[in-house]
Amino acid sequence: MKLSCSQFELNTALQLVSRAVSNRPTHPVLANVLLAADEVTGKLRLTGFDLSLGIQTSIPASIESSGAITLPAKLFGEIVSKLSNDSPLLLTTDESCQQVELTSKSSTYQVRGMLADDFPDLPLVESGTSLKLNPLLLSSAIKSTLFASSTDDAKQLLTGVNLTFDGYGIESAATDGHRLAVLNLTNILCNSKDNDIASEIDKFSITLPSKSLREVEKFLSTCDINQPINFFIDKGQVVFISVDDIITIRALEGSYPNYSQLLPETFENVLEFDRKEFIASLERIAVLADQHNNVIKVTTDSTANLIKISTDAQDIGTGFESLPISFKGESFQIAFNVRYLLDGLKVIDSNFIKLSCNAPTTPAVFSPVDSDSNFTYLVMPIQIRN
Amino acid sequence: MKLSCSQFELNTALQLVSRAVSNRPTHPVLANVLLAADEVTGKLRLTGFDLSLGIQTSIPASIESSGAITLPAKLFGEIVSKLSNDSPLLLTTDESCQQVELTSKSSTYQVRGMLADDFPDLPLVESGTSLKLNPLLLSSAIKSTLFASSTDDAKQLLTGVNLTFDGYGIESAATDGHRLAVLNLTNILCNSKDNDIASEIDKFSITLPSKSLREVEKFLSTCDINQPINFFIDKGQVVFISVDDIITIRALEGSYPNYSQLLPETFENVLEFDRKEFIASLERIAVLADQHNNVIKVTTDSTANLIKISTDAQDIGTGFESLPISFKGESFQIAFNVRYLLDGLKVIDSNFIKLSCNAPTTPAVFSPVDSDSNFTYLVMPIQIRN
């Protein structure tokens, strides 16, 4: 392999594919990125893969001879990032294809790598169900639900986000057993206007690991929002393709819990309040609540049209906040983990929020008011002794 | 104690004095800040003190009744920082003076504290030697040398910065045994023009803990640069006073090593090179050097007027950088810890740097070229086997 390319383009590509390189690789070669140069296409292809998440991209290069090598992602990426961007980089592998020489201006670096053959193949499914997705809405589907997934590896499927496609839209859902976030997007499919295509696709549901989706979300934030993302799904594997960039994710195995049955059908109490004011009050009271057990009590007073939020951190202190509300129902008291409330309220994009609940021991639901977004955030209250 | 004050001013004052509150206090009351309100002066005084570093400031307040209390620095500071800044804060202590009620708009917080009497007195020396210092130059004296002090608590005096006053200026020095940074400032004294004052002051030397000086430096960056800092020194204690703010530091005990004897008087080899280019080369090569033992070799070639920098990280890779120099002397090779070089070169403020050295085993000295700054950075080379 012998080629020259731009420092800026190589650096950007290395930063991108390195997101799929594990910090604790299960095999030495997985700490590396794969570089493959092809004289015919004039492209240098880079790949990072942790066996679950894979990212591949290509950059233009002047290729004198084709070839491939794997190089330590962190070390090689750091050296390239610090090289001058006003002269081209020259990359040459040695005869054994296990070492590269990197030259730029007055800098020369030799970096030891491993054979390209040792690098596992990326599972590039381009068959099975195929959809064209709006990148902005896909990003929103991930961001609005991902936070509610579990960070406890023992919870398996609950460490992921469940995506359900019904032929016309996508429902994204995540739960850790204490709270559940669901976003329903009907206009995410760029090819859904063509009813023939939509009706040809079977309903399916897949659960993708949150850790990988976090990288997809970062990737989407750099994409052209007018360019649909091609989405392929087959045999427990999904692939996102955007121009030169490919992301593959291995789905989590098993069937996701039927979360829709958790959502109450009717509510006795419905409160409406200003989202930003509620968040500001919760952030203040959380300082004290965090000192004890994160519990805050929400008390309504139907005569005053006020909500009272309080916490008692025993020997440390107590806090009270009051907030005007519009309210239908009887006076009641309900307690929550303040961190769960803050997580969910921060992803809702409306000015006003609705809190719907029944008894202080049954699920409460937060949802936006006057918004196009079809978002539901269910939180289990905390049982309190008075 | 009963008073009202501005959220913004209380928050700023709490942030400042909290810098002197230890994260691991040796006594519970040292996790608190002292608040003392005085009806007569109309001021609320705040104090943080970790027994070594003390910071005190005052803010205006409408005081209904005088009094004092100590409150947990972190918790109280966090609540105040999150309160609305468009309405005044009301602070009221209870009868026992161990709890405060904080009210702002629709928020009410009760925070448990401890008696003001339990808080140790700040050692406010305002006798002894007294100087007026230029805040900008004092900041520079700290910043240019502090990095070379030791972070190993067992090294006692070497964990500090030594300040020597000779009647007309200040010399600031720090060493960890491997490198030494010295900055000589002749114009730091705002009262040095008055020769009578200068000659009345005896020569003295004091070593202040780097940890405390780091806070002084942060403090100086917010000061009015036209307002001299009053500096008092007496009985192993120094006090910095700027308008309403007071910082006290307990000096380290013992006599600082006579570092001036370490500086060679003559040099066989003197090299001059561009500082930014040298730093950029070192930062690249450091990526590889850090993988092994941080060692880089500097080789001069008197015929080519080039300096070569190289590192060999054994099984990982090798790196070479070359840099044009102006050079007087024989060709030679010398090795350094790359991190020591980078630390020192980053605080030098000239475009060109001079490296003066003799044998590859005797101290090398870096100093600015064409600069008013009287800065010397001595680094012990690393002995290498060829």
PDB file of N, CA and C in Angstrom, chain B residues 91 177 189 229 241 279 320:
ATOM      1  N   LEU B  91     -32.327  35.719  53.854  1.00  0.00           N
ATOM      2  CA  LEU B  91     -31.624  34.730  54.670  1.00  0.00           C
ATOM      3  C   LEU B  91     -31.956  34.963  56.140  1.00  0.00           C
ATOM      4  N   GLY B 177      13.152  18.485  41.660  1.00  0.00           N
ATOM      5  CA  GLY B 177      14.352  17.661  41.714  1.00  0.00           C
ATOM      6  C   GLY B 177      14.848  17.237  40.339  1.00  0.00           C
ATOM      7  N   LEU B 189       7.063  45.357  42.244  1.00  0.00           N
ATOM      8  CA  LEU B 189       6.706  46.150  43.413  1.00  0.00           C
ATOM      9  C   LEU B 189       6.162  47.508  43.011  1.00  0.00           C
ATOM     10  N   ILE B 229      -1.994  44.777  44.643  1.00  0.00           N
ATOM     11  CA  ILE B 229      -2.344  43.801  45.669  1.00  0.00           C
ATOM     12  C   ILE B 229      -1.487  44.115  46.902  1.00  0.00           C
ATOM     13  N   ILE B 241      -4.284  41.133  49.963  1.00  0.00           N
ATOM     14  CA  ILE B 241      -5.534  41.884  50.114  1.00  0.00           C
ATOM     15  C   ILE B 241      -5.797  42.700  48.858  1.00  0.00           C
ATOM     16  N   ILE B 279       7.423  23.176  19.889  1.00  0.00           N
ATOM     17  CA  ILE B 279       6.317  22.617  20.683  1.00  0.00           C
ATOM     18  C   ILE B 279       5.470  21.677  19.823  1.00  0.00           C
ATOM     19  N   PHE B 320      10.379  10.564  14.061  1.00  0.00           N
ATOM     20  CA  PHE B 320      11.471  11.498  13.770  1.00  0.00           C
ATOM     21  C   PHE B 320      10.886  12.847  13.377  1.00  0.00           C
TER      22      PHE B 320
END
